[in-house]
PDB file of C-alpha atoms in Angstrom:
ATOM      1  CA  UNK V 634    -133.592  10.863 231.009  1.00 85.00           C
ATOM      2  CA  UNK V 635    -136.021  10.739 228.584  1.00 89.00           C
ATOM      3  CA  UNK V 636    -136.557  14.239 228.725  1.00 91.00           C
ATOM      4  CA  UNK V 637    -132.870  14.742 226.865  1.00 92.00           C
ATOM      5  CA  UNK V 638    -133.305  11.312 224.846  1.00 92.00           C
ATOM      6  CA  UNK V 639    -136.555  13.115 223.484  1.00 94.00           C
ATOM      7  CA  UNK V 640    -134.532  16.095 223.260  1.00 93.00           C
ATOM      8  CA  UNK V 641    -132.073  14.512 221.481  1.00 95.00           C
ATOM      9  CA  UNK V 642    -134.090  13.224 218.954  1.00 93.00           C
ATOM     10  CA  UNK V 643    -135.900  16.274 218.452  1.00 95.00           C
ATOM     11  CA  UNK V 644    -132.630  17.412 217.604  1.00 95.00           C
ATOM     12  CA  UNK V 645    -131.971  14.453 215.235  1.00 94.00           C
ATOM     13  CA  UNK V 646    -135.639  14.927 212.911  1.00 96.00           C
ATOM     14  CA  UNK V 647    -134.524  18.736 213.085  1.00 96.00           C
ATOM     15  CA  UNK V 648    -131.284  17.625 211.532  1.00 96.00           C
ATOM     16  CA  UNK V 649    -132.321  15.127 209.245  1.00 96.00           C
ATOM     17  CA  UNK V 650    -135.657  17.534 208.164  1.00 96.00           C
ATOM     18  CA  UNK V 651    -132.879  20.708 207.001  1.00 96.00           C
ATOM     19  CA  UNK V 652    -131.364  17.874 205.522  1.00 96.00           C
ATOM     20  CA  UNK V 653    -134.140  16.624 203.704  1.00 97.00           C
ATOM     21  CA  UNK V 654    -134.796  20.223 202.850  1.00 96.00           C
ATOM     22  CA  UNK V 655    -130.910  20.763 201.342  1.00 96.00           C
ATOM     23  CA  UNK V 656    -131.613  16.851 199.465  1.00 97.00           C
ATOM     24  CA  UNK V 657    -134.821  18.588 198.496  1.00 96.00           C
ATOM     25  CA  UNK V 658    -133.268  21.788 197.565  1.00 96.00           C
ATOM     26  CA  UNK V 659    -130.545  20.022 195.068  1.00 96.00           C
ATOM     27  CA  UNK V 660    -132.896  18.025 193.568  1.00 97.00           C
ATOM     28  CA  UNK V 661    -134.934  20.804 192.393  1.00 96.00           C
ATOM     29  CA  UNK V 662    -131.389  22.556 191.237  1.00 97.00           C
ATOM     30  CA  UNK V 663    -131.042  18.862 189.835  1.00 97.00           C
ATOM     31  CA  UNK V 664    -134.173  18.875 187.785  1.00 97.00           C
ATOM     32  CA  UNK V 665    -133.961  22.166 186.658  1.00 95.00           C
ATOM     33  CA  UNK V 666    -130.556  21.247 185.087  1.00 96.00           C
ATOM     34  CA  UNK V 667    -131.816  17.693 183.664  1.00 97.00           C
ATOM     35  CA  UNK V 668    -135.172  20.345 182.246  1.00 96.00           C
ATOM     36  CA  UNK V 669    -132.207  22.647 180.503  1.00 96.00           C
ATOM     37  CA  UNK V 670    -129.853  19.963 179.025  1.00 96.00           C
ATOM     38  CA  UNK V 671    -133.297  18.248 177.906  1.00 96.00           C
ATOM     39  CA  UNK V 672    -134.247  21.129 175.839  1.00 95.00           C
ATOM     40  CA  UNK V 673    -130.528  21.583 174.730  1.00 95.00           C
ATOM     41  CA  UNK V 674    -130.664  17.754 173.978  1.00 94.00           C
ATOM     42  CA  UNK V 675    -133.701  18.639 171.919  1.00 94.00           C
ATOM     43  CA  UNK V 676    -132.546  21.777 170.502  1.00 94.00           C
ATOM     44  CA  UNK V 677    -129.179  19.876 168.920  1.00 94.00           C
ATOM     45  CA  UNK V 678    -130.758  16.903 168.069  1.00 93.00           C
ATOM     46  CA  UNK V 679    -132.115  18.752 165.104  1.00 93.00           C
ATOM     47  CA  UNK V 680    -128.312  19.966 164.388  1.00 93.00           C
ATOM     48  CA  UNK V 681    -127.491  16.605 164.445  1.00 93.00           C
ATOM     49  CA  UNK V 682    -129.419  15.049 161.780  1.00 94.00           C
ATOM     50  CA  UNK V 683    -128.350  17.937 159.687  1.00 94.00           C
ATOM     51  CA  UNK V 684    -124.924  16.555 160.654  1.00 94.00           C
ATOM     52  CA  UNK V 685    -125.443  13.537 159.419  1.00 95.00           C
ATOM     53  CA  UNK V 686    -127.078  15.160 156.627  1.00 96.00           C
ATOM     54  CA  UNK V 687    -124.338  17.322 155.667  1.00 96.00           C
ATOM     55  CA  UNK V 688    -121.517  14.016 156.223  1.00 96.00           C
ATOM     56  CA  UNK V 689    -123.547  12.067 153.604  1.00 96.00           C
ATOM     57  CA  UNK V 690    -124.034  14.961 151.460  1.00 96.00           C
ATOM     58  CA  UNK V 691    -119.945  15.346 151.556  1.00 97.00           C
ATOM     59  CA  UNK V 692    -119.354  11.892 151.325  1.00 97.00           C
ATOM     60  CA  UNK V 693    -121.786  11.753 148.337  1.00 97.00           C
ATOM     61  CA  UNK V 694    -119.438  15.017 146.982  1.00 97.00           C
ATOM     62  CA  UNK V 695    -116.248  13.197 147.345  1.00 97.00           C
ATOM     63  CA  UNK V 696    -117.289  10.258 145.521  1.00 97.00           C
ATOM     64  CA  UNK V 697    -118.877  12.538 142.906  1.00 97.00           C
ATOM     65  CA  UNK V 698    -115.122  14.658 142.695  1.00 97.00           C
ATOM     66  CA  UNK V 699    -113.258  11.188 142.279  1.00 97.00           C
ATOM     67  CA  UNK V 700    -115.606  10.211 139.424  1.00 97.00           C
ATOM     68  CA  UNK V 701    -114.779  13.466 138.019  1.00 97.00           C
ATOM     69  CA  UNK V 702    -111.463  13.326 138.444  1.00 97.00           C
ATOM     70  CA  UNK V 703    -110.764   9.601 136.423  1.00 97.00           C
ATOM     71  CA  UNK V 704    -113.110  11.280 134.091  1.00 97.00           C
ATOM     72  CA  UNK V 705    -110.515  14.019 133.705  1.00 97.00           C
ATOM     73  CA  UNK V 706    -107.997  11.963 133.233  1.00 97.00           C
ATOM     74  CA  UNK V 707    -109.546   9.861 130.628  1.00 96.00           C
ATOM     75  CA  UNK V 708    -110.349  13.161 128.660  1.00 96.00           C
ATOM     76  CA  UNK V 709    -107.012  14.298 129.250  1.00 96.00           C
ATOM     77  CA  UNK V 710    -105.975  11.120 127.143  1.00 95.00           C
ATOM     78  CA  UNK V 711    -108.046  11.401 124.468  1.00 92.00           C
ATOM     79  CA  UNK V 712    -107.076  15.181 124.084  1.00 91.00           C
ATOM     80  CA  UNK V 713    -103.749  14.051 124.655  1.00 90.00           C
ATOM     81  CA  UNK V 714    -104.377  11.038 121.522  1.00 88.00           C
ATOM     82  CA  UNK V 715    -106.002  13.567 119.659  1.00 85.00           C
ATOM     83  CA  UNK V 716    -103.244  15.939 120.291  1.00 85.00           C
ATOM     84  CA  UNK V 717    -100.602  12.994 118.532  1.00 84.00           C
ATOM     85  CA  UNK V 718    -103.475  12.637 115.839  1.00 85.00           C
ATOM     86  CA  UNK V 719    -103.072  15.748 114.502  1.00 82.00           C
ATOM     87  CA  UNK V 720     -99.569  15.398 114.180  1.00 85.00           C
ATOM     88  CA  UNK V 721    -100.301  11.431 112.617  1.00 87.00           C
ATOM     89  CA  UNK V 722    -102.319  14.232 110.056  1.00 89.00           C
ATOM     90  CA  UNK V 723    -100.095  16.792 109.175  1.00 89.00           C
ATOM     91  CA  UNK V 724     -97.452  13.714 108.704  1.00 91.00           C
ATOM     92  CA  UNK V 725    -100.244  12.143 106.210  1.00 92.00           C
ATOM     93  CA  UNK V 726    -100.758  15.327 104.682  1.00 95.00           C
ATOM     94  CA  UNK V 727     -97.228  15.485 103.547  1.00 96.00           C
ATOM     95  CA  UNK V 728     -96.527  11.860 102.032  1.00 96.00           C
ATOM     96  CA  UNK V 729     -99.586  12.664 100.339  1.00 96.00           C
ATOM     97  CA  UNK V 730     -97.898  15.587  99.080  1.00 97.00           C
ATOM     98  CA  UNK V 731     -95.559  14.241  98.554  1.00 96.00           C
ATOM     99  CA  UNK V 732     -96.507  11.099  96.678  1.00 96.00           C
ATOM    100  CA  UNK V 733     -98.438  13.302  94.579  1.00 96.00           C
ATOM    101  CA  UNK V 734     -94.869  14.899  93.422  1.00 96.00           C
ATOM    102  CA  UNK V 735     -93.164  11.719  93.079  1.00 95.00           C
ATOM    103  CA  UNK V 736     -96.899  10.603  90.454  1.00 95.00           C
ATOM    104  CA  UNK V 737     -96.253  13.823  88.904  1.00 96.00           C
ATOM    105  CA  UNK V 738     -92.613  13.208  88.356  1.00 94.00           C
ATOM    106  CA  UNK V 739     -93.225   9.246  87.332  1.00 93.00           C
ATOM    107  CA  UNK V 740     -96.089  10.683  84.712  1.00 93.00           C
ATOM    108  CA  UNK V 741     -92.901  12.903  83.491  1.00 91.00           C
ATOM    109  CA  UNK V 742     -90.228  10.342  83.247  1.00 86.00           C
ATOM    110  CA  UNK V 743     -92.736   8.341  81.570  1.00 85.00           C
ATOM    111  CA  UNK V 744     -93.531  11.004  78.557  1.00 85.00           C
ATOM    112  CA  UNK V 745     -90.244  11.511  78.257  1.00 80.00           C
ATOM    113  CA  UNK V 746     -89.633   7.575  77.740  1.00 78.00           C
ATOM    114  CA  UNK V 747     -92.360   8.019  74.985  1.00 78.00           C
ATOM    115  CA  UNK V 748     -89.911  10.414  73.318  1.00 75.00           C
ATOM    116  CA  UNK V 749     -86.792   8.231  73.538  1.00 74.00           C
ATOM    117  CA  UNK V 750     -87.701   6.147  70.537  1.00 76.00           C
ATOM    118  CA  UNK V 751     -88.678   9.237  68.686  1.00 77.00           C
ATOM    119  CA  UNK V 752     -85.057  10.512  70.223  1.00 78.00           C
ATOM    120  CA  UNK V 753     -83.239   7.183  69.223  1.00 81.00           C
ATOM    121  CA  UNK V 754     -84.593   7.384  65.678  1.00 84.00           C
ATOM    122  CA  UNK V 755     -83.402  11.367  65.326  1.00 85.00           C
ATOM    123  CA  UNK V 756     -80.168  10.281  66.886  1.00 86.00           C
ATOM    124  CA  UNK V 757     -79.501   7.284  64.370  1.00 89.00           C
ATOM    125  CA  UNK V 758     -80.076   9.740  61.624  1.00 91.00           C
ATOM    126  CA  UNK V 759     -78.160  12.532  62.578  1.00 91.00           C
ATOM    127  CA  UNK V 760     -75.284   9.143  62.972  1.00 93.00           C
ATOM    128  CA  UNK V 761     -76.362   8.679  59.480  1.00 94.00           C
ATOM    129  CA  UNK V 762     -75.412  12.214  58.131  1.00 93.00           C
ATOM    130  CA  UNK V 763     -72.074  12.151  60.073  1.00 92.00           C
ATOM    131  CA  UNK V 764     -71.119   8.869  58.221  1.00 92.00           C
ATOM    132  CA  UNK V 765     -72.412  10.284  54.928  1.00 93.00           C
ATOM    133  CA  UNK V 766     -70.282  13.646  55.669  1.00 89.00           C
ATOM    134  CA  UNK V 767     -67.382  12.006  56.705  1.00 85.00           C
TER     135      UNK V 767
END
C-alpha cells in the first residue's frame, strides 16, 4: 500500500515538477516580452515628448495664425478706410477746383461791377445825345 501511495506521489512531484517547468518556461517567455515592450516603452517615450513637443508647438501656431488673422482684418480696414480716403481726396480735389472757378468768376463779376459806373456814366451821355438829337 504504500508502495503505490509512494508511487503515486512520485507521480504527483513528477507532475507538478513539468509543471513547474511549463510555469517556469512562460515566465521566461513572460520576461522576455515585459524586456521587449520595456525597450519599446523606452524607445517611444522619446517620441512622446516630441509629441507633446510638436502639440504645443501647433497650439503655439494656431494662436500665432488667429493673431494674424484679426491683424488681417484690421489692415484690411484701414486699406479699406484708406481706399474711401482717396475717394474723400479726389472729391476735395474738385470743390477745390472748383471753388477756385467760382473765386475766379467772383474776381470777374467784381471788375466788371467796377466798370458799371464808368458804363452808367457812358450810358447817361449817349441818353444825353439822343435827347439833344431828337
Amino acid at each position: 500500500v504504500m508502495r503505490s501511495q509512494l508511487d503515486q506521489l512520485q507521480s504527483d512531484v513528477q507532475k507538478l515538477e513539468d509543471v513547474i517547468a511549463e510555469k517556469e518556461s512562460t515566465i521566461r517567455q513572460l520576461e522576455g516580452t515585459i524586456s521587449s515592450l520595456n525597450r519599446r516603452v523606452e524607445d517611444l517615450f522619446p517620441k512622446a515628448e516630441a509629441g507633446i513637443k510638436y502639440k504645443d508647438d501647433l497650439d503655439e501656431a494656431n494662436h500665432t495664425i488667429d493673431k494674424l488673422k484679426k491683424s488681417q482684418n484690421v489692415a484690411e480696414k484701414y486699406r479699406k478706410k484708406l481706399e474711401s480716403m482717396g475717394e474723400m481726396e479726389r472729391q476735395v480735389k474738385s470743390l477745390e477746383q472748383h471753388n477756385a472757378q467760382m473765386i475766379q468768376d467772383l474776381r470777374a463779376g467784381e471788375e466788371s461791377s467796377k466798370q458799371v459806373p464808368g458804363l452808367k456814366r457812358t450810358l447817361d451821355q449817349y441818353k444825353k445825345q439822343i435827347d439833344k438829337i431828337e
